[in-house]
Tab-separated table of C-alpha atoms and ligand atoms in Angstrom:
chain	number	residue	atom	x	y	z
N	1	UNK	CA	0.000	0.000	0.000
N	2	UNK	CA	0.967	3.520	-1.022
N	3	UNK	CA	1.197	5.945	1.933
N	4	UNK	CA	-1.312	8.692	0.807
N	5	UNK	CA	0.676	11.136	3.049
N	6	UNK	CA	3.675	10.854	1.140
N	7	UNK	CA	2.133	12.071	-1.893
N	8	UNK	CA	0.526	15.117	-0.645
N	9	UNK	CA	2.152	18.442	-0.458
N	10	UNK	CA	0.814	19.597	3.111
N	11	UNK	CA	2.877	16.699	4.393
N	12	UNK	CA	5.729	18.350	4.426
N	13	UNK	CA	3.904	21.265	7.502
N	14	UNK	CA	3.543	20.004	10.645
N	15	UNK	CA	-0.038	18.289	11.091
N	16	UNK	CA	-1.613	21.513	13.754
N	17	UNK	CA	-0.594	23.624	10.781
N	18	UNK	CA	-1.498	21.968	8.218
N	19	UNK	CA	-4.767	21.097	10.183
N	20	UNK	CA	-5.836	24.756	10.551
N	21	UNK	CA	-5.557	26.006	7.269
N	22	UNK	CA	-7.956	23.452	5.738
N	23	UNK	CA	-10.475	24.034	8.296
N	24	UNK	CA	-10.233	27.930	7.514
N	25	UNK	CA	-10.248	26.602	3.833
N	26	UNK	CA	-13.504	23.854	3.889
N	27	UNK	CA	-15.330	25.872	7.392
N	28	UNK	CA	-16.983	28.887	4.932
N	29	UNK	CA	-18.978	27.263	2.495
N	30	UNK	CA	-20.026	24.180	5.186
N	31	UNK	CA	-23.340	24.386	7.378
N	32	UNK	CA	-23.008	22.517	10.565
N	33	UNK	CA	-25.268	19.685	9.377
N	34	UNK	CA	-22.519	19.021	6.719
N	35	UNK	CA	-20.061	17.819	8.487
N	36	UNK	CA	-20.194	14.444	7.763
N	37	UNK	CA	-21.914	12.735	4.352
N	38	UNK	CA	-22.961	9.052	4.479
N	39	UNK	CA	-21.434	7.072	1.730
N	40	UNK	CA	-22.604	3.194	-0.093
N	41	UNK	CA	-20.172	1.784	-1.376
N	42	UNK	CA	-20.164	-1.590	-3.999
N	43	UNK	CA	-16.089	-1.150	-3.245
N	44	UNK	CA	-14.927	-3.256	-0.552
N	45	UNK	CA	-13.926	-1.127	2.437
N	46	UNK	CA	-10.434	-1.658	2.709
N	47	UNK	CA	-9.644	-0.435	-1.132
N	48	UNK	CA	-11.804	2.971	0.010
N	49	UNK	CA	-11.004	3.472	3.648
N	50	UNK	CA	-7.500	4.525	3.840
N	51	UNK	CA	-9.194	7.491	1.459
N	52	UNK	CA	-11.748	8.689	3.211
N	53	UNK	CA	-9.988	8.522	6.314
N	54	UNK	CA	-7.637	10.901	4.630
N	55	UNK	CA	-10.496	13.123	3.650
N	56	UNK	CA	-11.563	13.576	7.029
N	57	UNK	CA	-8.037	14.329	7.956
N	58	UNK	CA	-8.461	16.983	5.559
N	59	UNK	CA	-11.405	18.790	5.643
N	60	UNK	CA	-12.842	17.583	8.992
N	61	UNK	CA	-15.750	15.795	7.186
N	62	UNK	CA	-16.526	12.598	8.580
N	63	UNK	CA	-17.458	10.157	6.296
N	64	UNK	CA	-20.123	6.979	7.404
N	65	UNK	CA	-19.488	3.855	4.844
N	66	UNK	CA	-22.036	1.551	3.934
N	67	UNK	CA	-20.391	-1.173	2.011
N	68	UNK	CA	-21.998	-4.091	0.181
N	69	UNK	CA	-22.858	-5.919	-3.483
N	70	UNK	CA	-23.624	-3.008	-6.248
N	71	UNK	CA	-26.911	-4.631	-7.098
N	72	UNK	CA	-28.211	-4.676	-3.040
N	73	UNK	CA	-27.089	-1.171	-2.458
N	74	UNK	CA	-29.194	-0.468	-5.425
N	75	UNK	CA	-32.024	-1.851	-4.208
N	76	UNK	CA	-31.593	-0.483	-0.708
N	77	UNK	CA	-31.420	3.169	-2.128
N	78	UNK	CA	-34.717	2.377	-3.818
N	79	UNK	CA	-36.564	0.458	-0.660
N	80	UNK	CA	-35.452	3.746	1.704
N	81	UNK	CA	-36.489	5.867	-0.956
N	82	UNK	CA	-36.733	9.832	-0.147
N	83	UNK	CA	-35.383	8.786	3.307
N	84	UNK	CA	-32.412	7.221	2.541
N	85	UNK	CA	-29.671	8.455	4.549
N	86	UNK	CA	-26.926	8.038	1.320
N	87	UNK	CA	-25.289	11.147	0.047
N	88	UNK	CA	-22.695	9.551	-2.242
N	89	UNK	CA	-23.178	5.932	-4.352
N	90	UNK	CA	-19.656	4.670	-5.378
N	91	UNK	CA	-19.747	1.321	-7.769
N	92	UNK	CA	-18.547	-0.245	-10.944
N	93	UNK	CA	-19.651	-0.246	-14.555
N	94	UNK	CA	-21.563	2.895	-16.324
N	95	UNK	CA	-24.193	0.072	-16.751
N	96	UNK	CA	-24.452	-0.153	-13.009
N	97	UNK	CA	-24.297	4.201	-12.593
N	98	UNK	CA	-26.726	4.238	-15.187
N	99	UNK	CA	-29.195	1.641	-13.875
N	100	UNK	CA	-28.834	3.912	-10.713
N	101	UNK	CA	-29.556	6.827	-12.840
N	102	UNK	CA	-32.399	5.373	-14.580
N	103	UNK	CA	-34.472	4.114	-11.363
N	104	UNK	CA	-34.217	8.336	-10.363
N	105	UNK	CA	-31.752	7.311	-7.320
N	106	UNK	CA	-29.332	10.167	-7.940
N	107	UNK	CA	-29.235	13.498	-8.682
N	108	UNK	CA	-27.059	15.966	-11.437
N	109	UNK	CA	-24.311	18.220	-9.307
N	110	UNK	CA	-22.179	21.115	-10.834
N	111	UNK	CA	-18.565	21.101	-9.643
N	112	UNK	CA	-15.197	22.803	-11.691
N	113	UNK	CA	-13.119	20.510	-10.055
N	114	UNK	CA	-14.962	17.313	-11.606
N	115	UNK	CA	-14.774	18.621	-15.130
N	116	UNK	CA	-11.582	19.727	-14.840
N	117	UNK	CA	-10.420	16.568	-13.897
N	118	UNK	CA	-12.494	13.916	-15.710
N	119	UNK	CA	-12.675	13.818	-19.759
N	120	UNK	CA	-16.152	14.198	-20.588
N	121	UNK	CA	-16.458	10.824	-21.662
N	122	UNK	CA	-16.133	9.284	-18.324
N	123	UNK	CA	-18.892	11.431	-17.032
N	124	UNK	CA	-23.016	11.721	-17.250
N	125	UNK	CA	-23.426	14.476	-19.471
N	126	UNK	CA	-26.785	15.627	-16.996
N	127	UNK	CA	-24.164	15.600	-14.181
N	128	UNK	CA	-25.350	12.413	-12.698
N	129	UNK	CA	-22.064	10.769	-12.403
N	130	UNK	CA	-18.220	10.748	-12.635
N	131	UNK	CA	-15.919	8.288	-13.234
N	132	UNK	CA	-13.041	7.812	-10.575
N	133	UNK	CA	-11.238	4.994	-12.224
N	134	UNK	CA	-10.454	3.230	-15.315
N	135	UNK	CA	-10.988	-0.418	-16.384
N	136	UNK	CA	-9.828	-1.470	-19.298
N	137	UNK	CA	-11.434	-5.330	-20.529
N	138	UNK	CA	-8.854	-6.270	-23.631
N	139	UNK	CA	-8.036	-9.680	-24.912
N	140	UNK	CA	-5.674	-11.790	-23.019
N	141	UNK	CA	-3.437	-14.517	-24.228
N	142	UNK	CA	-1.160	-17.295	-23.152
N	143	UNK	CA	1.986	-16.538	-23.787
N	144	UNK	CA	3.801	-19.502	-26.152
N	145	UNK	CA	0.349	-20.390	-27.526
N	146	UNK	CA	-0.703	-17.236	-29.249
N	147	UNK	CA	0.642	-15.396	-31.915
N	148	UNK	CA	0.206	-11.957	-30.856
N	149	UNK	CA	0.203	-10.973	-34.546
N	150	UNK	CA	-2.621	-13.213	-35.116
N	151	UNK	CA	-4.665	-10.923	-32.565
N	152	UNK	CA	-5.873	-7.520	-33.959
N	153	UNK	CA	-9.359	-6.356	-32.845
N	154	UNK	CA	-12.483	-7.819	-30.457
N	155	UNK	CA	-14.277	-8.270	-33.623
N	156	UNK	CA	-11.671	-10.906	-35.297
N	157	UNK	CA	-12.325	-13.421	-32.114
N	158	UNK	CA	-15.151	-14.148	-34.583
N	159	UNK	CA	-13.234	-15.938	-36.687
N	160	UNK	CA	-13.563	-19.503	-36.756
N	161	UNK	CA	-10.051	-19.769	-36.599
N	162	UNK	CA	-10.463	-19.380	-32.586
N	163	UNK	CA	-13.617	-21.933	-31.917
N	164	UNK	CA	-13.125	-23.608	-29.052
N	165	UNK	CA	-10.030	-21.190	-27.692
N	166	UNK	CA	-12.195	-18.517	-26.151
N	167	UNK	CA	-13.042	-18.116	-22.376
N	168	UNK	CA	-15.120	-15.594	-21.307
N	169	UNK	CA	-17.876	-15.543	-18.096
N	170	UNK	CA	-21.174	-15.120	-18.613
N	171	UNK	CA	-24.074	-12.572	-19.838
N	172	UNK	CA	-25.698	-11.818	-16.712
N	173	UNK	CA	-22.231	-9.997	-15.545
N	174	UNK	CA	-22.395	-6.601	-16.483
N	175	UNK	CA	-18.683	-6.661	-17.809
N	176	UNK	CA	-19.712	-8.256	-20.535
N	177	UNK	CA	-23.052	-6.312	-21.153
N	178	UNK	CA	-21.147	-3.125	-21.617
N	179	UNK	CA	-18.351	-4.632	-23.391
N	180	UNK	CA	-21.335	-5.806	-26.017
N	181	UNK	CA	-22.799	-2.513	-25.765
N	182	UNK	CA	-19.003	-0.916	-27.119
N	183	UNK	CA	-19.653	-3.285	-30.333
N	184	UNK	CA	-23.001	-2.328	-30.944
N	185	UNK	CA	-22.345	1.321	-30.495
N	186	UNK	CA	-19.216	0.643	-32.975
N	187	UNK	CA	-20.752	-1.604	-35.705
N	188	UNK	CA	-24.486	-1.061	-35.135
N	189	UNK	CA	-26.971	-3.925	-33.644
N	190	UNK	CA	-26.855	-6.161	-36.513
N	191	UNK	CA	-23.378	-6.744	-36.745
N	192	UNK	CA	-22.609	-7.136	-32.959
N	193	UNK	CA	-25.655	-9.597	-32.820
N	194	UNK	CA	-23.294	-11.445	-35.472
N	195	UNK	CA	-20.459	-11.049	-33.454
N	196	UNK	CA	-21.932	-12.508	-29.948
N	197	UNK	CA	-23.088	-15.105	-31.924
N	198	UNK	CA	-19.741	-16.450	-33.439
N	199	UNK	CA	-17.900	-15.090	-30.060
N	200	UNK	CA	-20.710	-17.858	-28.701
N	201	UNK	CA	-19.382	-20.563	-31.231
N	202	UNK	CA	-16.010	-20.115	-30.201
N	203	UNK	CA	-15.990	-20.432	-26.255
N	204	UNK	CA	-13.997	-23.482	-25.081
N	205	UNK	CA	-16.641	-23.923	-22.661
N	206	UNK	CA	-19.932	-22.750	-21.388
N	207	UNK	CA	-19.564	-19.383	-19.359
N	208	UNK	CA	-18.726	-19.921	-15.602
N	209	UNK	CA	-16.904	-18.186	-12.924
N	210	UNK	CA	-15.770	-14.836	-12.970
N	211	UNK	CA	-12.740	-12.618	-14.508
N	212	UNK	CA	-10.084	-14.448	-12.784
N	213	UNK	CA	-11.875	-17.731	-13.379
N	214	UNK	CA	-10.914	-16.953	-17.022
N	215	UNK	CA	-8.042	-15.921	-16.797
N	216	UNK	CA	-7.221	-19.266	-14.775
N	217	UNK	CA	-8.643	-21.428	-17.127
N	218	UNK	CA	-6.391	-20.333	-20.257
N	219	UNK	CA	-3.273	-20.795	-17.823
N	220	UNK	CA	-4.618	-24.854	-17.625
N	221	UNK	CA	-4.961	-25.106	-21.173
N	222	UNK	CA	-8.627	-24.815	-21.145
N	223	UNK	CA	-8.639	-22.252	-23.611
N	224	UNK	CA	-6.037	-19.657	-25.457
N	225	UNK	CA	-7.916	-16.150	-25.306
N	226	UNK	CA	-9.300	-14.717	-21.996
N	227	UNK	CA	-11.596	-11.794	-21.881
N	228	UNK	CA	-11.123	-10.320	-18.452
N	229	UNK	CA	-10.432	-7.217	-16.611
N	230	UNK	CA	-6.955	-6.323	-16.258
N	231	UNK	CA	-7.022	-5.230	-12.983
N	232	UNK	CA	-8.135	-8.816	-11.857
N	233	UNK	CA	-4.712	-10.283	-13.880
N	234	UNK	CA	-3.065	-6.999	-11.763
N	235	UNK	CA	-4.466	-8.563	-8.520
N	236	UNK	CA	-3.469	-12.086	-9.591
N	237	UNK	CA	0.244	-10.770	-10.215
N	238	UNK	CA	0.703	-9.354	-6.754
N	239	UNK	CA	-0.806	-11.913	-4.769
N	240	UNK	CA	1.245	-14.162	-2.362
N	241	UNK	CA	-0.889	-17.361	-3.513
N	242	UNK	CA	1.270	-19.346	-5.747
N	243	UNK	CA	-2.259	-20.284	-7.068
N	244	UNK	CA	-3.010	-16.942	-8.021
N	245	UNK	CA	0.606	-15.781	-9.331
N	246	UNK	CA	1.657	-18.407	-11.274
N	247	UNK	CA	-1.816	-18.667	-13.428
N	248	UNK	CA	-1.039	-14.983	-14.372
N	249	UNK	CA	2.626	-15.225	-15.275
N	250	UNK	CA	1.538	-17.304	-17.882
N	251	UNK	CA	-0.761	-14.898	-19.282
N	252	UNK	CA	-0.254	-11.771	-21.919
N	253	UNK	CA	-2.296	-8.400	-22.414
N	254	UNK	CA	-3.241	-7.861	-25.584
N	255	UNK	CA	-4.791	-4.188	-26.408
N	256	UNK	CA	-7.091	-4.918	-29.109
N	257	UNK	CA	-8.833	-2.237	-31.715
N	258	UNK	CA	-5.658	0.254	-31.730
N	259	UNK	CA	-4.857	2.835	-34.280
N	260	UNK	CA	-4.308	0.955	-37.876
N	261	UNK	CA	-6.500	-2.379	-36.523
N	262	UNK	CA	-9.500	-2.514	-37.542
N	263	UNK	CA	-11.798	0.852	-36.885
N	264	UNK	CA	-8.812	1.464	-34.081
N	265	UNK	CA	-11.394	3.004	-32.228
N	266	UNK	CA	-9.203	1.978	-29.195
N	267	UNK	CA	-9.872	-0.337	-26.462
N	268	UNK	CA	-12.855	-0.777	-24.467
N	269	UNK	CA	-12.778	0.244	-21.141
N	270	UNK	CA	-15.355	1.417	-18.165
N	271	UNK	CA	-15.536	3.008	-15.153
N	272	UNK	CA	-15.987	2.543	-11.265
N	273	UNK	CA	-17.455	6.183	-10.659
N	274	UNK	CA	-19.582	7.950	-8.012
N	275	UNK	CA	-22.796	9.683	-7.879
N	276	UNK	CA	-24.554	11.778	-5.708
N	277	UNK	CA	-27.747	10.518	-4.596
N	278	UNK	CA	-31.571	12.180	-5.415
N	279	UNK	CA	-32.160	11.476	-1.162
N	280	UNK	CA	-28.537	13.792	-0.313
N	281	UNK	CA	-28.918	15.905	2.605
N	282	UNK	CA	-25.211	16.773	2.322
N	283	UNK	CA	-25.279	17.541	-0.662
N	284	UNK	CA	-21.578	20.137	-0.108
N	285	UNK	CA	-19.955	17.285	1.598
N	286	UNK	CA	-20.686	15.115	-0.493
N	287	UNK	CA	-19.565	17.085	-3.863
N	288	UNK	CA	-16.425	17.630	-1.616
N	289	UNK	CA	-15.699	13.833	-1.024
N	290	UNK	CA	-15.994	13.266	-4.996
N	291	UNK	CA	-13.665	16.501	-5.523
N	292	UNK	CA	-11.209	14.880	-3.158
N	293	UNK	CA	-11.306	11.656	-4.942
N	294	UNK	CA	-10.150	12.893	-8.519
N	295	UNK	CA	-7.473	14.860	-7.123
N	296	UNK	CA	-4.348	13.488	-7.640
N	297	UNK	CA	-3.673	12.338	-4.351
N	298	UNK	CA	-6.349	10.327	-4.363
N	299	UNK	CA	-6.158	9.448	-7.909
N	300	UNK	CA	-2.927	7.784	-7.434
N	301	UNK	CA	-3.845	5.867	-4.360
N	302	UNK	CA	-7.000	4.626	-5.785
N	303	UNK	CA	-5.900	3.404	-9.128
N	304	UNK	CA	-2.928	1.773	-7.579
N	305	UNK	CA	-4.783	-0.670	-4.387
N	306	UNK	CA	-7.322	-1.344	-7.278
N	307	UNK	CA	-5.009	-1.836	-10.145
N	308	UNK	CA	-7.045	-0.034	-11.750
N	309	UNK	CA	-6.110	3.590	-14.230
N	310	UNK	CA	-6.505	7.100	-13.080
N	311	UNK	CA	-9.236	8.767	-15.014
N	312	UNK	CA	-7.285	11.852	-14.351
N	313	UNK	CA	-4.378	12.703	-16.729
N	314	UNK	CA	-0.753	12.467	-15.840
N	315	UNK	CA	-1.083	10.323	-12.925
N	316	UNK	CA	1.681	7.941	-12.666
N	317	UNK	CA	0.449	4.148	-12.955
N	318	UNK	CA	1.394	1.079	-11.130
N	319	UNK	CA	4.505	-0.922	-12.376
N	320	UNK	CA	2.483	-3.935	-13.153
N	321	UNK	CA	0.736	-1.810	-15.417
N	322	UNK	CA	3.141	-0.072	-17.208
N	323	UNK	CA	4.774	-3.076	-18.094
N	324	UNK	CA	1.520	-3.663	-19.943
N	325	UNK	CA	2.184	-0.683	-22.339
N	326	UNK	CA	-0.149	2.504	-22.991
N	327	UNK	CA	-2.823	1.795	-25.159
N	328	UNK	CA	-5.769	3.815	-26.866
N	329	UNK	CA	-8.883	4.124	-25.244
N	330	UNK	CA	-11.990	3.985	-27.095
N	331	UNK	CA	-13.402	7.339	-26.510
N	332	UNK	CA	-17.176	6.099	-26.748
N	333	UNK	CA	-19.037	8.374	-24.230
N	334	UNK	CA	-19.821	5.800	-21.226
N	335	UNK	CA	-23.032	6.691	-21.326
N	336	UNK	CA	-23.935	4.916	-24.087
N	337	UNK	CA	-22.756	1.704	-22.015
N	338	UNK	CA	-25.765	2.756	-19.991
N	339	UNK	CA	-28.359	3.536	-22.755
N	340	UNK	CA	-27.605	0.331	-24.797
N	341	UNK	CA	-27.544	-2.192	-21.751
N	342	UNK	CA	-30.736	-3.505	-22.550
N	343	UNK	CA	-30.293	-3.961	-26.373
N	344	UNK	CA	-26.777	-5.612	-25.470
N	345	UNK	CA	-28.732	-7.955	-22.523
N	346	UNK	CA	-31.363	-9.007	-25.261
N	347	UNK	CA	-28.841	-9.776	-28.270
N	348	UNK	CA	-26.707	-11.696	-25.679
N	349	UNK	CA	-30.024	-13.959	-24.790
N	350	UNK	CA	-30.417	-14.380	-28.593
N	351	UNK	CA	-26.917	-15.199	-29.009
N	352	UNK	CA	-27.593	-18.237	-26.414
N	353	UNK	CA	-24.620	-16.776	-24.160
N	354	UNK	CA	-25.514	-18.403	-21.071
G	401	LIG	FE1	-14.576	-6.494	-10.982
């Protein structure tokens, strides 16, 4: 783990000092009732809590985390309704913000420091949302059975050339939904029902188990390609389990769609992200605690424990990940993740991807 400390520039003042001037800075604009904001969180507490704890440290806010699944803190913000006591949703996926979006759980805020920070493509354009961290879902390979020069975009796993060397988990993840939703926003409905089709024909086995699951399964041979997260191969890297590790040595990044392949739209990617919710109360606090976690500080923290990528420029990445190489984003708006999640689900069912 990263000490945050190190990183920030009031480190080097002596903590009374540094104390008082960002009370004097945050006190103004804050109403008593906002000194704390009440945050749900689909992130697991200890990749968030060293963060917020930090905030606090900083502006005196105290933050109250509520952590659990994304889909159950969903529902809970809907069951509590106009009472809820959530200022802030954090979770995965522009499918998942979306959904959140959609069922009128949160609510657009205004804030310079958010669109400063994060491209407008990682944001709801009503305000909604903001992206905090990057995912990026490219092809991986084993290394000594793939030709990386046979690999070129998502769309060429079609080929027959790969049935029975694909491994991927299954529709119901939202991953995957968005991932689909990337095609058909690239090569219209038609063409991506085509694709999830043939993608369907070429699975080494029916979908089971999640990112790593795939990831584990091409290291025994079960299959060549994986379609995971990277952050989960990150994770696998780092651990101590020789069961986790030595899988992922085995296993390549490839960084499919770039300039010159295919459309080279770039590579799809998502976002965990945070959004203020339509029940706030703190509604300053909260807009704070998001402000805090694009700044750079945080940014770098963040995107390292998660393995994830900043969404803020000219962050430094982790050394697992730079070994990986830059690669080209596809600059789809992530809303559209959102809008086409259903018509994604529904070709997927067609497609008989379990
Ligand atoms: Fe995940």
């Amino acid at each position: 783990m990263i000490p945050i400390r190190s990183r920030l520039h009031l480190s080097s003042l002596p903590a009374q000092i540094a104390g008082i001037c960002l009370a004097l800075a945050v006190a103004p604009g804050l109403a008593a009732a906002d000194a704390e904001v009440n945050l749900y969180s689909a992130r697991k507490e200890a990749l968030i809590k060293p963060l917020l704890d930090r905030f606090t440290e900083e502006t005196g806010i105290e933050v109250n985390l509520v952590t659990g699944k994304a889909d159950a803190l969903l529902q809970r913000l809907k069951n509590e309704g106009a009472n809820s006591p959530a200022d802030v949703l954090l979770t995965v996926d522009a499918g998942n913000l979306h959904r959140a979006k959609e069922a009128g759980l949160t609510q657009s805020f205004r804030s310079e420091v958010v669109e400063e920070a994060v491209p407008a493509t990682y944001r709801d354009p009503k305000g909604h949302w903001t992206g905090l961290s990057l995912r990026a879902r490219p092809i991986l390979y084993v290394k000594g059975e793939v030709d990386p020069k046979t690999l070129s975009t998502y769309e060429a796993l079609a080929d027959p050339a790969w049935k029975g060397r694909i491994c991927i988990r299954s529709s119901s993840n939202v991953y995957n939904q968005s991932l689909v939703a990337s095609i058909i926003a690239a090569d219209g409905t038609e063409a991506a029902q085509d694709w999830a089709e043939a993608i369907v024909a070429n699975m080494a086995r029916p979908p089971k188990g999640g990112d790593r699951d795939q990831i584990k399964a091409a290291a025994a041979g079960q299959c060549d390609i994986a379609i995971a997260n990277t952050y989960y191969l990150a994770g696998m890297l780092k651990s101590d389990d020789p069961g986790e590790k030595e899988p992922a040595e085995k296993i390549a990044v490839f960084w499919p769609n770039q300039p010159g392949a295919g459309d080279g739209r770039g590579t799809h990617v998502n976002v965990s992200g945070a959004a203020l919710t339509a029940a706030a109360a703190n509604t300053d606090a909260a807009v704070k605690l998001i402000e805090f976690l694009v700044s750079p500080e945080a940014q770098a923290w963040y995107a390292e424990v998660n393995g994830e990528y900043p969404v803020l420029e000219g962050v430094e990445i982790s050394p697992v990940l730079a070994e990986w190489g830059r690669f080209q984003a596809d600059d789809l708006d992530l809303i559209e993740l959102g809008e086409l999640n259903s018509a994604a689900l529904m070709l997927m069912d067609r497609a008989g991807w379990k």
